[in-house]
mmCIF file of C-alpha atoms and ligand atoms in Angstrom:
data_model
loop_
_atom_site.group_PDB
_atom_site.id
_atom_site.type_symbol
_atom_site.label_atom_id
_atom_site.label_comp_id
_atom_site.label_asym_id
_atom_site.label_seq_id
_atom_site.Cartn_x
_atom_site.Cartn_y
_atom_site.Cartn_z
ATOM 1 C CA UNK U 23 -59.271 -37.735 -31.494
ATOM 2 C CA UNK U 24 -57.308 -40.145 -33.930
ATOM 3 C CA UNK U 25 -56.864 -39.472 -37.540
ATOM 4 C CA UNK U 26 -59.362 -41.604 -39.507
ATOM 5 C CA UNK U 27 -57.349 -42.057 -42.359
ATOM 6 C CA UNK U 28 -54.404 -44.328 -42.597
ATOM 7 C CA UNK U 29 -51.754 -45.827 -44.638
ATOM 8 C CA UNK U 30 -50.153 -49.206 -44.276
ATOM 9 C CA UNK U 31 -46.801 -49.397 -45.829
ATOM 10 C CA UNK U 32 -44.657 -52.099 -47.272
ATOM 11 C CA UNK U 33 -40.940 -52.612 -47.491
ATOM 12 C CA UNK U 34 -39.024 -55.129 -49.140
ATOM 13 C CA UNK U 35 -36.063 -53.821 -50.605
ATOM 14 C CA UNK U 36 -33.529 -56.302 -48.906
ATOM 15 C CA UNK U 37 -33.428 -58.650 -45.309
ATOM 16 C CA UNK U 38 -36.413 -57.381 -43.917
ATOM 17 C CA UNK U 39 -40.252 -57.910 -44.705
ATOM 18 C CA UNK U 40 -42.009 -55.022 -43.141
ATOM 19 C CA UNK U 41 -45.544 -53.584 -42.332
ATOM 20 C CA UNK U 42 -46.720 -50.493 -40.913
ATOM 21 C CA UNK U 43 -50.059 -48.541 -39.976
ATOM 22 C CA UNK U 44 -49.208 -44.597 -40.071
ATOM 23 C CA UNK U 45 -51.910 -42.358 -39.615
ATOM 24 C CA UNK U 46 -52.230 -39.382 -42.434
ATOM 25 C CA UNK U 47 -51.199 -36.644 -39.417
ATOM 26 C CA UNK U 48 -48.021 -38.878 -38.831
ATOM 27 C CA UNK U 49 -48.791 -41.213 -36.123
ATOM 28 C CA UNK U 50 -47.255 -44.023 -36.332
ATOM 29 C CA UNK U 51 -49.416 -47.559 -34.913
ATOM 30 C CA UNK U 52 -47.381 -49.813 -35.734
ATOM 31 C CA UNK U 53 -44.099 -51.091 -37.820
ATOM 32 C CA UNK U 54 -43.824 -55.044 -37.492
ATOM 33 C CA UNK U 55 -41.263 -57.197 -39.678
ATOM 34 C CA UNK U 56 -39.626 -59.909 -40.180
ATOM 35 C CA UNK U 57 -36.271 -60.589 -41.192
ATOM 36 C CA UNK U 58 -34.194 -63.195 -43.473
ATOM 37 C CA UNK U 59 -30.927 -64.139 -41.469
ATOM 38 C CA UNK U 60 -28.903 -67.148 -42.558
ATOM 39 C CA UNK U 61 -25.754 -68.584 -40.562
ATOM 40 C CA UNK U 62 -23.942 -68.401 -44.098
ATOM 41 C CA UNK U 63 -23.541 -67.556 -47.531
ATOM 42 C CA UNK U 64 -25.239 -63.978 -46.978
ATOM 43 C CA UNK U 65 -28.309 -62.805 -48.578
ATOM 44 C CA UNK U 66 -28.977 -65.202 -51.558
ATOM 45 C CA UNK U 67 -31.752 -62.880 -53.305
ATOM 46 C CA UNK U 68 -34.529 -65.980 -54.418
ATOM 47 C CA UNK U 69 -33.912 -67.672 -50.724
ATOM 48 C CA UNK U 70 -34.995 -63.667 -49.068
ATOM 49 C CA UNK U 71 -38.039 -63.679 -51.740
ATOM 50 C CA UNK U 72 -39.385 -66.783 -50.218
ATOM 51 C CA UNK U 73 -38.592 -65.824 -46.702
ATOM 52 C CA UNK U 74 -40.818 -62.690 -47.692
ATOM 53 C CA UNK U 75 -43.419 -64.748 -49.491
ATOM 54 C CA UNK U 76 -43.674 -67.301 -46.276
ATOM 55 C CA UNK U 77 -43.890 -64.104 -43.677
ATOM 56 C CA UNK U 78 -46.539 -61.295 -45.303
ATOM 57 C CA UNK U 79 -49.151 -62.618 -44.105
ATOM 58 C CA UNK U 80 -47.998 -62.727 -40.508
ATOM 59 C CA UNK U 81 -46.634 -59.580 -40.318
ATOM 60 C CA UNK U 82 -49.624 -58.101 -42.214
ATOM 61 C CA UNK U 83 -51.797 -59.490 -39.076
ATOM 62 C CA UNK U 84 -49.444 -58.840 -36.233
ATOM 63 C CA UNK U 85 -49.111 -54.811 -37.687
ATOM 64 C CA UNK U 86 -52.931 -54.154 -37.816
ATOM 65 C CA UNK U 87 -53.254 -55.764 -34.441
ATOM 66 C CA UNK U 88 -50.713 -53.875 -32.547
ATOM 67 C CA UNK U 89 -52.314 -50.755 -34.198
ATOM 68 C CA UNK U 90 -55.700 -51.638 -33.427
ATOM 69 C CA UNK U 91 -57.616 -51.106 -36.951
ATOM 70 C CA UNK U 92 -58.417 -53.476 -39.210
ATOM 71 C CA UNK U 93 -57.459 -53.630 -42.852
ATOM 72 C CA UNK U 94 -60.873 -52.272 -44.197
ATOM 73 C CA UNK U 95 -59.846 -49.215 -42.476
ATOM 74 C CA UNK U 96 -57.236 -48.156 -44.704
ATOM 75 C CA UNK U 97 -57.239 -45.773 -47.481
ATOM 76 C CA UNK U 98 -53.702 -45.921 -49.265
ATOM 77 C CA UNK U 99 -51.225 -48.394 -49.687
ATOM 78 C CA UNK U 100 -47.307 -47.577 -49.984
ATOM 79 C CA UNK U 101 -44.994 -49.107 -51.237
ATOM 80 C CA UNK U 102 -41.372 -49.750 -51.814
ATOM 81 C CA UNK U 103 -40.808 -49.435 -55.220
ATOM 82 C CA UNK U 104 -36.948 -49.401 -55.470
ATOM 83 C CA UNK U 105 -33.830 -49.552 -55.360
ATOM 84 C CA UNK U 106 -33.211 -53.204 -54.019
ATOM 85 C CA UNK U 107 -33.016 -57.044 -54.938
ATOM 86 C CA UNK U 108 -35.617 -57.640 -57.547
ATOM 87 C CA UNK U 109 -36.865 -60.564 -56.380
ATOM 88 C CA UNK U 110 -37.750 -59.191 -53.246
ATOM 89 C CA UNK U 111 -39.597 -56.059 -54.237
ATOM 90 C CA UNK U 112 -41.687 -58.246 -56.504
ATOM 91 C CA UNK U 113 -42.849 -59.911 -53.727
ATOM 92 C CA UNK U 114 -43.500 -56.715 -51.855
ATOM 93 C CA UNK U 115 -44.842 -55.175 -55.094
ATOM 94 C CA UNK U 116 -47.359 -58.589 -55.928
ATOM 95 C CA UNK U 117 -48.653 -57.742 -52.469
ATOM 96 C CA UNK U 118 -49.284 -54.153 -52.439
ATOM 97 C CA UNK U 119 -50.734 -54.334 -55.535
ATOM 98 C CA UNK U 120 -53.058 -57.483 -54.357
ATOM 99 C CA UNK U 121 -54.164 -55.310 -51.492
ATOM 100 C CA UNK U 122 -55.051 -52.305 -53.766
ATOM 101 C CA UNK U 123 -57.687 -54.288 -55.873
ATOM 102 C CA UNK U 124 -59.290 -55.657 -53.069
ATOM 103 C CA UNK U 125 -59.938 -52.597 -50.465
ATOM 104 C CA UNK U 126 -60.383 -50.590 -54.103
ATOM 105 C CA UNK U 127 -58.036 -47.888 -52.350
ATOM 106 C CA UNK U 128 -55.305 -46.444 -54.388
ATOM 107 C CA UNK U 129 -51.521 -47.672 -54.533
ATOM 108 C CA UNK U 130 -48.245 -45.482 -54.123
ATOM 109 C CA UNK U 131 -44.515 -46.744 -54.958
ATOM 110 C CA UNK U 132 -41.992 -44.522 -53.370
ATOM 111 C CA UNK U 133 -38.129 -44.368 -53.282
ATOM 112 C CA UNK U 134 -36.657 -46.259 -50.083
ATOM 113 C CA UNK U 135 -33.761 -44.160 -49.275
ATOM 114 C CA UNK U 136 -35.914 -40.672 -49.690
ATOM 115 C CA UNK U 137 -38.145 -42.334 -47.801
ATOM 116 C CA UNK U 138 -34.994 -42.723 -44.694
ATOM 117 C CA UNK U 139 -34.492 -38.670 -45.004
ATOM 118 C CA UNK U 140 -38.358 -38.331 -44.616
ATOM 119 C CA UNK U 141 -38.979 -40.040 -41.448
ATOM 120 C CA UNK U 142 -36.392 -38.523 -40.202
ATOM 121 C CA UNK U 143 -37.883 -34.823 -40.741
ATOM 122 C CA UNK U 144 -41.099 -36.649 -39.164
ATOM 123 C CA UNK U 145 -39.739 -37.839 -35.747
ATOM 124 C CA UNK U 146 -36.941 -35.542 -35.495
ATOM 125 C CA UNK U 147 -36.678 -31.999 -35.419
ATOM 126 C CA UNK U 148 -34.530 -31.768 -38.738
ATOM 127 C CA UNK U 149 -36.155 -29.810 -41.462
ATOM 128 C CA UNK U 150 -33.831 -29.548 -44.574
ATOM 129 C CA UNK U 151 -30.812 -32.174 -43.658
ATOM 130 C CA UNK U 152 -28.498 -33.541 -45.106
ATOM 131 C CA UNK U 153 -28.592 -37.033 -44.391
ATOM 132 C CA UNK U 154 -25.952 -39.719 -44.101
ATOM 133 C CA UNK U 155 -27.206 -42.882 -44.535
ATOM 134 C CA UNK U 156 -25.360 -46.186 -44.282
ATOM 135 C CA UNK U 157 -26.742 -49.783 -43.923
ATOM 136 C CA UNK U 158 -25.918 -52.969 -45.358
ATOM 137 C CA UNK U 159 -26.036 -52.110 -49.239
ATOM 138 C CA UNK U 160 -26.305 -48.566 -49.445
ATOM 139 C CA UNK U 161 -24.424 -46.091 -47.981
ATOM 140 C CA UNK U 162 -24.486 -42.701 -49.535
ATOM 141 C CA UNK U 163 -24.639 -38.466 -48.707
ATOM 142 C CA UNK U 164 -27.783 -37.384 -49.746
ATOM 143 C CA UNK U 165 -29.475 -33.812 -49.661
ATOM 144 C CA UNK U 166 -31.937 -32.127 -51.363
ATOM 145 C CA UNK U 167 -30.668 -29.206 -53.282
ATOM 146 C CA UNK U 168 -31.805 -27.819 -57.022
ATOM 147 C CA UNK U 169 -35.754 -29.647 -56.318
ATOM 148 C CA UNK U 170 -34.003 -32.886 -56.350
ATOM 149 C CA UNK U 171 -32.677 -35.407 -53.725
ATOM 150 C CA UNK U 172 -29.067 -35.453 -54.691
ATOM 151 C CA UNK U 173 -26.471 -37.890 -53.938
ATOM 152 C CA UNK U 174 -23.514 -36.051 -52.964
ATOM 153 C CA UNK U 175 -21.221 -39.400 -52.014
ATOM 154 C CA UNK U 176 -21.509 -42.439 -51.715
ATOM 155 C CA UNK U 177 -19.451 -45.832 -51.645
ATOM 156 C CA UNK U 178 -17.990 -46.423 -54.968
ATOM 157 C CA UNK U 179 -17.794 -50.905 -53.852
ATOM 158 C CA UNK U 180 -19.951 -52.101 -50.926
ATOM 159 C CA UNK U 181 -21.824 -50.406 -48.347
ATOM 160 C CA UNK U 182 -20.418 -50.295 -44.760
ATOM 161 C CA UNK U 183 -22.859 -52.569 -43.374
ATOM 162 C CA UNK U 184 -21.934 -55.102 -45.563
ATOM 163 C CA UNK U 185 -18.226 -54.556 -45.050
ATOM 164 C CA UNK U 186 -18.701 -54.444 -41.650
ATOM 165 C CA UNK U 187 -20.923 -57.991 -41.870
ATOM 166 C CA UNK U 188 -18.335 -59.791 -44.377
ATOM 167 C CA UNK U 189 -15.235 -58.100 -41.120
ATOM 168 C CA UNK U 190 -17.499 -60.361 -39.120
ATOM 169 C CA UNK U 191 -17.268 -63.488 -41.294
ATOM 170 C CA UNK U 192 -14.086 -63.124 -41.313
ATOM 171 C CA UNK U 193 -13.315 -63.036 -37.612
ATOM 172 C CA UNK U 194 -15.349 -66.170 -37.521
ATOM 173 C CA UNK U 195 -18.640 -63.884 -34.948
ATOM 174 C CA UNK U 196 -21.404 -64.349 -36.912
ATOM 175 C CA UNK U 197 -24.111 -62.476 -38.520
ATOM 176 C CA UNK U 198 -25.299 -59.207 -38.264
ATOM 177 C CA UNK U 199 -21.668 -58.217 -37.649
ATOM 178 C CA UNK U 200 -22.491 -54.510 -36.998
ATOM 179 C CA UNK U 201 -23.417 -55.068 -33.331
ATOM 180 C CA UNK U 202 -20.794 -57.679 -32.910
ATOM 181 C CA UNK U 203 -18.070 -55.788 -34.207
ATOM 182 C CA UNK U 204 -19.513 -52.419 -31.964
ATOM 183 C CA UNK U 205 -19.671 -54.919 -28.594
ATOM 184 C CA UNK U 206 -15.414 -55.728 -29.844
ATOM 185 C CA UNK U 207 -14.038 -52.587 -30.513
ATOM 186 C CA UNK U 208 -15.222 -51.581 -26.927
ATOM 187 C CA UNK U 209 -12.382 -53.991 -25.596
ATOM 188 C CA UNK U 210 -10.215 -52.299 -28.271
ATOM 189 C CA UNK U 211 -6.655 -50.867 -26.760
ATOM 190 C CA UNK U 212 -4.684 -50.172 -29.446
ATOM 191 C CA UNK U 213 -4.834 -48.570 -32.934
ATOM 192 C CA UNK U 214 -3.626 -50.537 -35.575
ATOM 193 C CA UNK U 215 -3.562 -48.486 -38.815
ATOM 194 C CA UNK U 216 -5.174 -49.024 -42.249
ATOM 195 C CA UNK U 217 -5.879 -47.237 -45.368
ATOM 196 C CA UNK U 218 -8.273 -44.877 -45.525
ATOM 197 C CA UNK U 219 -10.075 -44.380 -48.824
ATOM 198 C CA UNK U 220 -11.552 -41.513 -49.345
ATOM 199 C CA UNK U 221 -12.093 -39.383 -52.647
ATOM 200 C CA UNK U 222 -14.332 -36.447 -52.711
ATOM 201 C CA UNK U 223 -17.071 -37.190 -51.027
ATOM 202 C CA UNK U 224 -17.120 -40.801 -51.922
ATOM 203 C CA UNK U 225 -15.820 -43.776 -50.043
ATOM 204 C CA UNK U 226 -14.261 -48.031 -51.121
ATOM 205 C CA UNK U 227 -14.395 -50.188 -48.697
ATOM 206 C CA UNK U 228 -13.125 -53.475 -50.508
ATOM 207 C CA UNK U 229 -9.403 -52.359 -50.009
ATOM 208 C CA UNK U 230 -9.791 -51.941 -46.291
ATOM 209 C CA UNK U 231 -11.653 -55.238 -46.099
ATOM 210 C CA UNK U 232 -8.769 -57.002 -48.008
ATOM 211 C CA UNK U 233 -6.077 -55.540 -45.701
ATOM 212 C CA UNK U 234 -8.047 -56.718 -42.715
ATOM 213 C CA UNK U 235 -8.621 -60.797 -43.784
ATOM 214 C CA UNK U 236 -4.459 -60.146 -44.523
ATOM 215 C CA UNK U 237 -4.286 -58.798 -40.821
ATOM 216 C CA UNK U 238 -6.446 -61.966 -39.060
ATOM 217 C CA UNK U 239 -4.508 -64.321 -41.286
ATOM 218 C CA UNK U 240 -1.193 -62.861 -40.007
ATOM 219 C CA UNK U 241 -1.886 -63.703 -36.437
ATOM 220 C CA UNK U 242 -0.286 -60.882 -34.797
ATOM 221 C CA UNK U 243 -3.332 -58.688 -34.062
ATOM 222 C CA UNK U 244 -5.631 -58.408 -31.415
ATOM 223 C CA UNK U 245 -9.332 -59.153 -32.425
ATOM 224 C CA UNK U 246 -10.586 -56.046 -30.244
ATOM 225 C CA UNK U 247 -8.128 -54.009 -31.420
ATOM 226 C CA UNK U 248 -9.017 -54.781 -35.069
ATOM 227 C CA UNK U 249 -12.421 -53.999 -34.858
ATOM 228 C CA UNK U 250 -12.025 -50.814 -33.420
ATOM 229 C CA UNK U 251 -9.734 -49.859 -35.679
ATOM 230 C CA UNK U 252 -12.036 -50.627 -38.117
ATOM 231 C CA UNK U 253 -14.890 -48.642 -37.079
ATOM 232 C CA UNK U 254 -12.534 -45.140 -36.104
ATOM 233 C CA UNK U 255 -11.265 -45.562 -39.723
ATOM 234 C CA UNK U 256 -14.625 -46.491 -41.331
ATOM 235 C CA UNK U 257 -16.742 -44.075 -39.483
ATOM 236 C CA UNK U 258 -14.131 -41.174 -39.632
ATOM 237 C CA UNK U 259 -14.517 -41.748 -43.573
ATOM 238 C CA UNK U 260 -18.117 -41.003 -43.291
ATOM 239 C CA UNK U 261 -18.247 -38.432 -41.046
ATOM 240 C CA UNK U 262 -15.509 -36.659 -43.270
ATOM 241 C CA UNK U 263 -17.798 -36.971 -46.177
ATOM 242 C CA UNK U 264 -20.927 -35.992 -44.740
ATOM 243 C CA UNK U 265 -18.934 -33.050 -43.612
ATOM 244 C CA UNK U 266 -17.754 -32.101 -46.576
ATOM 245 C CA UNK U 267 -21.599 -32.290 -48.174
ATOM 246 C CA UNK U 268 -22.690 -30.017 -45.667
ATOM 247 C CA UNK U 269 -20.362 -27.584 -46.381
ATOM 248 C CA UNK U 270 -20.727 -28.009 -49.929
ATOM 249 C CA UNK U 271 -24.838 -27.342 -49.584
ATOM 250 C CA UNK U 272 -24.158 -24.876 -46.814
ATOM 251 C CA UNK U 273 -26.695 -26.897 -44.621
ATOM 252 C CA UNK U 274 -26.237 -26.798 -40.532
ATOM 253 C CA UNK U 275 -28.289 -30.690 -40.353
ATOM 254 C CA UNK U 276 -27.425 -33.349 -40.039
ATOM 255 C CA UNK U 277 -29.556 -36.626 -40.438
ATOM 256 C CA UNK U 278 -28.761 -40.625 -39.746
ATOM 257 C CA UNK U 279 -30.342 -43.622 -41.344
ATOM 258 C CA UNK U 280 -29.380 -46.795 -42.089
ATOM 259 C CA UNK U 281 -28.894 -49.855 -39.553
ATOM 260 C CA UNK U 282 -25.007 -48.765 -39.197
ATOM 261 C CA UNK U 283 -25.928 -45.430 -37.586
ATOM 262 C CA UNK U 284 -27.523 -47.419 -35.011
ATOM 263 C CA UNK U 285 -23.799 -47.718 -33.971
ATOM 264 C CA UNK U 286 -22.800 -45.483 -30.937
ATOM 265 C CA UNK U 287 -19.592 -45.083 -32.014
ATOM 266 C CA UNK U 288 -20.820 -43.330 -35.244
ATOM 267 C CA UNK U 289 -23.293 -41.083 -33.603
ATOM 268 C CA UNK U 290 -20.618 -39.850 -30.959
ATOM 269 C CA UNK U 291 -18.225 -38.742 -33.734
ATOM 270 C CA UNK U 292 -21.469 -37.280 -36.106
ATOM 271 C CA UNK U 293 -22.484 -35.398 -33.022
ATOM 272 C CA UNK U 294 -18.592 -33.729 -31.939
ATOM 273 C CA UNK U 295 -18.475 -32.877 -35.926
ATOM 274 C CA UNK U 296 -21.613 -31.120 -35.701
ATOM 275 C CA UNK U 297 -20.928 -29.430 -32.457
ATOM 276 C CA UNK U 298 -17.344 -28.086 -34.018
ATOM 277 C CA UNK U 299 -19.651 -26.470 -37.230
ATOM 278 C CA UNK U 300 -22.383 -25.383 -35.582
ATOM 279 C CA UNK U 301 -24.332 -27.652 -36.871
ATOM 280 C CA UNK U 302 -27.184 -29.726 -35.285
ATOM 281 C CA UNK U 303 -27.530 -33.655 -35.588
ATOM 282 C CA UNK U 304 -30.615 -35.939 -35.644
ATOM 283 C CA UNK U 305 -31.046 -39.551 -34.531
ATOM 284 C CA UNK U 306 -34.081 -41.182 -35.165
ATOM 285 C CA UNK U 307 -34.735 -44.242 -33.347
ATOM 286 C CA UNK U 308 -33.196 -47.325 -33.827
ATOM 287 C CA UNK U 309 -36.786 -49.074 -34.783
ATOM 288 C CA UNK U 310 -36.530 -46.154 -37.992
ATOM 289 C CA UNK U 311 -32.779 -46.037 -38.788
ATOM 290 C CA UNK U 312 -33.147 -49.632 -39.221
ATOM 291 C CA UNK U 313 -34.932 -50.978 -42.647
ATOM 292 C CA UNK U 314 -38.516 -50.099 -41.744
ATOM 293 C CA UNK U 315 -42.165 -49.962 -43.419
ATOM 294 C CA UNK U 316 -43.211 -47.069 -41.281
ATOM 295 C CA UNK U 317 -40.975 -44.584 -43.318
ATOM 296 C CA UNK U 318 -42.455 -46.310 -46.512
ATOM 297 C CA UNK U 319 -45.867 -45.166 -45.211
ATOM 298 C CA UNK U 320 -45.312 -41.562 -44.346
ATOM 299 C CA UNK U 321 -43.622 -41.162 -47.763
ATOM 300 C CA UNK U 322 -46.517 -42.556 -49.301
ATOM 301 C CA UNK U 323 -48.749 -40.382 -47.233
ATOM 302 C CA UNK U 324 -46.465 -37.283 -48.106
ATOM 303 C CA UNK U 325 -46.692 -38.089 -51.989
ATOM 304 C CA UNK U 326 -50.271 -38.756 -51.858
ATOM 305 C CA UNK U 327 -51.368 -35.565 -50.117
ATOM 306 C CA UNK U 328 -49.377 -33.972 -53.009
ATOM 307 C CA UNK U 329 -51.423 -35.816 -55.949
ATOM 308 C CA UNK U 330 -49.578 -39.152 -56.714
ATOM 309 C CA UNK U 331 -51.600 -42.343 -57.645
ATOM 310 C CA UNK U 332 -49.894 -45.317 -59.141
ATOM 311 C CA UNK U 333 -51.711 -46.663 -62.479
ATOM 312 C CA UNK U 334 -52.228 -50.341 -60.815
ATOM 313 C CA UNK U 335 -51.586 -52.122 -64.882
ATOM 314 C CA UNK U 336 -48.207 -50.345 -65.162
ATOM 315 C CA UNK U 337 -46.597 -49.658 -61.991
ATOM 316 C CA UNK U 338 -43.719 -51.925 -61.706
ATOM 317 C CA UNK U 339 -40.239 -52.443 -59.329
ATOM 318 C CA UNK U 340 -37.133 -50.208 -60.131
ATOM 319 C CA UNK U 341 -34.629 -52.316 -58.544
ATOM 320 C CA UNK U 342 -31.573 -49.568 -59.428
ATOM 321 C CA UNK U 343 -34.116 -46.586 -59.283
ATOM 322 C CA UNK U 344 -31.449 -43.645 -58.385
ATOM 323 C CA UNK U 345 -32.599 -40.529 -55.475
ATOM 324 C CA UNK U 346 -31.969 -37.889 -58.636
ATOM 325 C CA UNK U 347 -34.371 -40.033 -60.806
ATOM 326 C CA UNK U 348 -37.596 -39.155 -58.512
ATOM 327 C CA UNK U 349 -39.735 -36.451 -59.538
ATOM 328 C CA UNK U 350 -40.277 -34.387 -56.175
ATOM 329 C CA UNK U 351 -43.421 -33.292 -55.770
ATOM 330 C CA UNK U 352 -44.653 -32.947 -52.184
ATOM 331 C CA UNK U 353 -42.449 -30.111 -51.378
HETATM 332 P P1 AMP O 424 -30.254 -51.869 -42.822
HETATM 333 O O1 AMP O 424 -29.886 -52.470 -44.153
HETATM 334 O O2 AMP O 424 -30.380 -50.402 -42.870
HETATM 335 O O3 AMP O 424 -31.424 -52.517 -42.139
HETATM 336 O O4 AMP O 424 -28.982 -52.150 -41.873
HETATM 337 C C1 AMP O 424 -28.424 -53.420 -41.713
HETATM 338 C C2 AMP O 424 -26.941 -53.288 -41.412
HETATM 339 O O5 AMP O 424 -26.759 -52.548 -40.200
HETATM 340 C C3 AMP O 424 -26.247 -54.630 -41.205
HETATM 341 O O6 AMP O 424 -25.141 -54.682 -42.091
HETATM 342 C C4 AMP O 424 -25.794 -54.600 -39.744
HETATM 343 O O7 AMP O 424 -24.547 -55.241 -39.542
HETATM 344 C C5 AMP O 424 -25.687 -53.109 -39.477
HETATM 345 N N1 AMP O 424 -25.832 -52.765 -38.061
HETATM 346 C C6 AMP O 424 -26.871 -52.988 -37.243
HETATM 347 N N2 AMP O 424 -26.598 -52.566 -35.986
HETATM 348 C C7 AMP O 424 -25.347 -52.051 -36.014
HETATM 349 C C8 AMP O 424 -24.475 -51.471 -35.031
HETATM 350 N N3 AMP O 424 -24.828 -51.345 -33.774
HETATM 351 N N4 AMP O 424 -23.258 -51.063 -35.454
HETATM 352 C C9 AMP O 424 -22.889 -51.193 -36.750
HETATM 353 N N5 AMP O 424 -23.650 -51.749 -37.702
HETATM 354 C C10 AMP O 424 -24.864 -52.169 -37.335
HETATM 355 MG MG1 MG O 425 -32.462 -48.916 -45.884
#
C-alpha cells in the first residue's frame, strides 16, 4: 500500500520553477517544472521572477496530476528557502506560504544545496558522501563532518555551469551551453592547453574563460578542440578537488549534483578517480542532478520527521544562506 502522507515541494532558487509530490517513505510521484531560458542577456533576476509567477500554477496542476492525489491530500509543504536570486525565492516563498494557510498544514524552508546531497543518499546507495556539486551558480565540495554540512571548496568567481554557458556565448551555440559544449568536445582532436586554477580545494574560472574569448578571437583554433579542452581542464579541476576533500574527511563516497554532472565526461573521470582510491561514486539521475523540487521535498520530509515547523509570520528567504549556517537536526 502507498504512504498516505505526502509532501509537495517547491524550488525556486534560480532558472527553474519546480513542483514535486514525495511520499513521507520516499516515493517520489512526481517532479514537474518549468524553466526560464532566454536567447540572450542570461538570467535577468526580475524577468525569471515573472517567468515563475506566470508558470506556478501550471506546474502546481501538471505535478499533482502525474502523481495522482490532489492537493487536499497533502500534509507538509517544503520549501526552498535559500541560497539563490531573491526575487525568485520570493515568489517561491509567497507561494508556499499561500498554500500553508489554506490546507492549514505546516510549512518547512530548507537549504537547496543540502537538499542535492540528500536526494542523493535517497536514490542512491551513498550514505555519508562527500558530494561535488556543480551547476550553473554554485559549484562547491561539500561534506558533512563536525554535525555540520561543510564546504570544503568551492569556486572562488563563477560556477562551472555558468562558465561553461558564457564558453557557449562566446562560440556563438547558444544557451544551455553545457550540452552543447559536451556534443563539441566529442569531435575534439587535439589538446590545446590553458591554465588551470586551482588552490586548495577551491577553483576560478574567470581566468580560463578570458584566455578562451582571447583563443576564438585569435582564429587559429579549432572549435571542437576548444571545447574539449575546456571540459578535461575544467573537470580535472574538480575532480582534483573533490579528491582532495575526500581525503581530507577520510570518506570512500562520492556524490554528484548539479546540472554539470549530468556531463559524461565528468562522471567518467569522477568514476576512474574513485576506482584508483577505492572509493565508490554515485549518480543520481539526470531528472535529480538537475535543479529539482523533488529533493526540496524529501528534505522537507527529513527535517519534519525530526521536529522542524516554520513560524508562517516570520519565515522569510535567505538568498546567501551558507551549508555551515543550517542547524542539522535530522541526523
Ligand atoms: P542547474 O543549475 O543545477 O540546474 O544546472 C544548470 C547548468 O548545467 C547549466 O549551466 C547547463 O549548461 C549545465 N549543464 C546541463 N547539462 C550539461 C551537460 N551535459 N554538460 C555540462 N553542463 C551541463
Ligand atoms: Mg542546484
Amino acid at each position: 500500500m502507498r504512504e498516505q502522507k505526502f509532501c509537495l515541494g517547491i524550488e525556486t532558487t534560480a532558472h527553474t520553477f519546480g513542483i514535486s509530490v514525495v511520499s513521507f517513505s520516499g516515493e517520489i510521484l512526481s517532479n514537474e517544472k518549468h524553466v526560464f531560458t532566454t536567447e540572450q542577456g542570461g538570467m535577468i533576476p526580475n524577468e525569471v521572477a515573472r517567468h515563475h509567477e506566470q508558470w506556478k500554477d501550471q506546474v502546481l496542476k501538471s505535478a499533482l496530476e502525474k502523481a495522482n492525489v490532489k492537493l487536499s491530500q497533502m500534509n507538509l509543504i517544503s520549501v526552498s528557502q535559500g541560497p539563490g536570486l531573491a526575487p525568485a525565492l520570493l515568489i517561491g516563498m509567497r507561494y508556499a506560504k499561500e498554500l500553508s494557510k489554506k490546507l492549514s498544514i505546516p510549512l518547512v524552508g530548507v537549504n537547496h544545496c543540502i537538499a542535492h546531497l540528500e536526494i542523493g543518499n535517497l536514490v542512491t546507495a551513498s550514505v555519508d558522501p562527500v558530494l561535488l556539486y556543480v551547476s550553473g551558480v554554485n559549484t562547491q565540495v561539500i561534506a558533512y563532518e563536525g554535525g555540520k554540512y561543510r564546504i570544503f571548496g568551492e569556486t572562488r568567481d563563477i560556477g562551472a555551469g555558468n562558465f561553461l554557458d558564457q564558453f557557449a556565448r562566446a562560440l556563438g551555440i547558444g544557451f544551455p551551453g553545457g550540452p552543447k559544449i559536451e556534443a563539441l568536445a566529442k569531435k575534439g582532436k587535439q589538446y590545446v592547453p590553458l591554465p588551470y586554477c586551482v588552490k586548495g580545494m577551491d577553483i576560478t574560472l574567470g581566468g580560463i574563460l578570458t584566455n578562451l574569448k582571447q583563443k576564438i578571437a585569435s582564429g587559429k583554433y579549432r572549435k571542437e578542440d576548444l571545447a574539449y579542452s575546456a571540459q578535461e581542464t575544467v573537470f580535472a579541476m574538480l575532480v582534483e578537488t573533490a579528491e582532495r576533500a575526500m581525503a581530507h574527511c577520510d570518506k570512500d563516497e562520492l556524490l554528484l549534483g548539479g546540472g554539470v554532472c549530468c556531463n559524461k565526461r565528468l562522471q567518467e573521470m569522477a568514476i576512474k578517480m574513485c576506482k584508483a582510491r577505492n572509493a565508490k561514486c554515485f549518480i543520481p539521475p539526470n531528472s535529480l542532478l538537475v535543479d529539482n523540487a523533488a529533493m526540496i521535498a524529501w528534505q522537507g520530509i527529513l527535517e519534519h520527521k525530526a521536529g522542524k515547523s516554520a513560524d508562517l509570520e516570520t519565515i522569510d528567504i535567505k538568498p546567501y544562506w551558507r551549508t555551515d549556517q543550517v542547524e542539522v537536526i535530522w541526523r
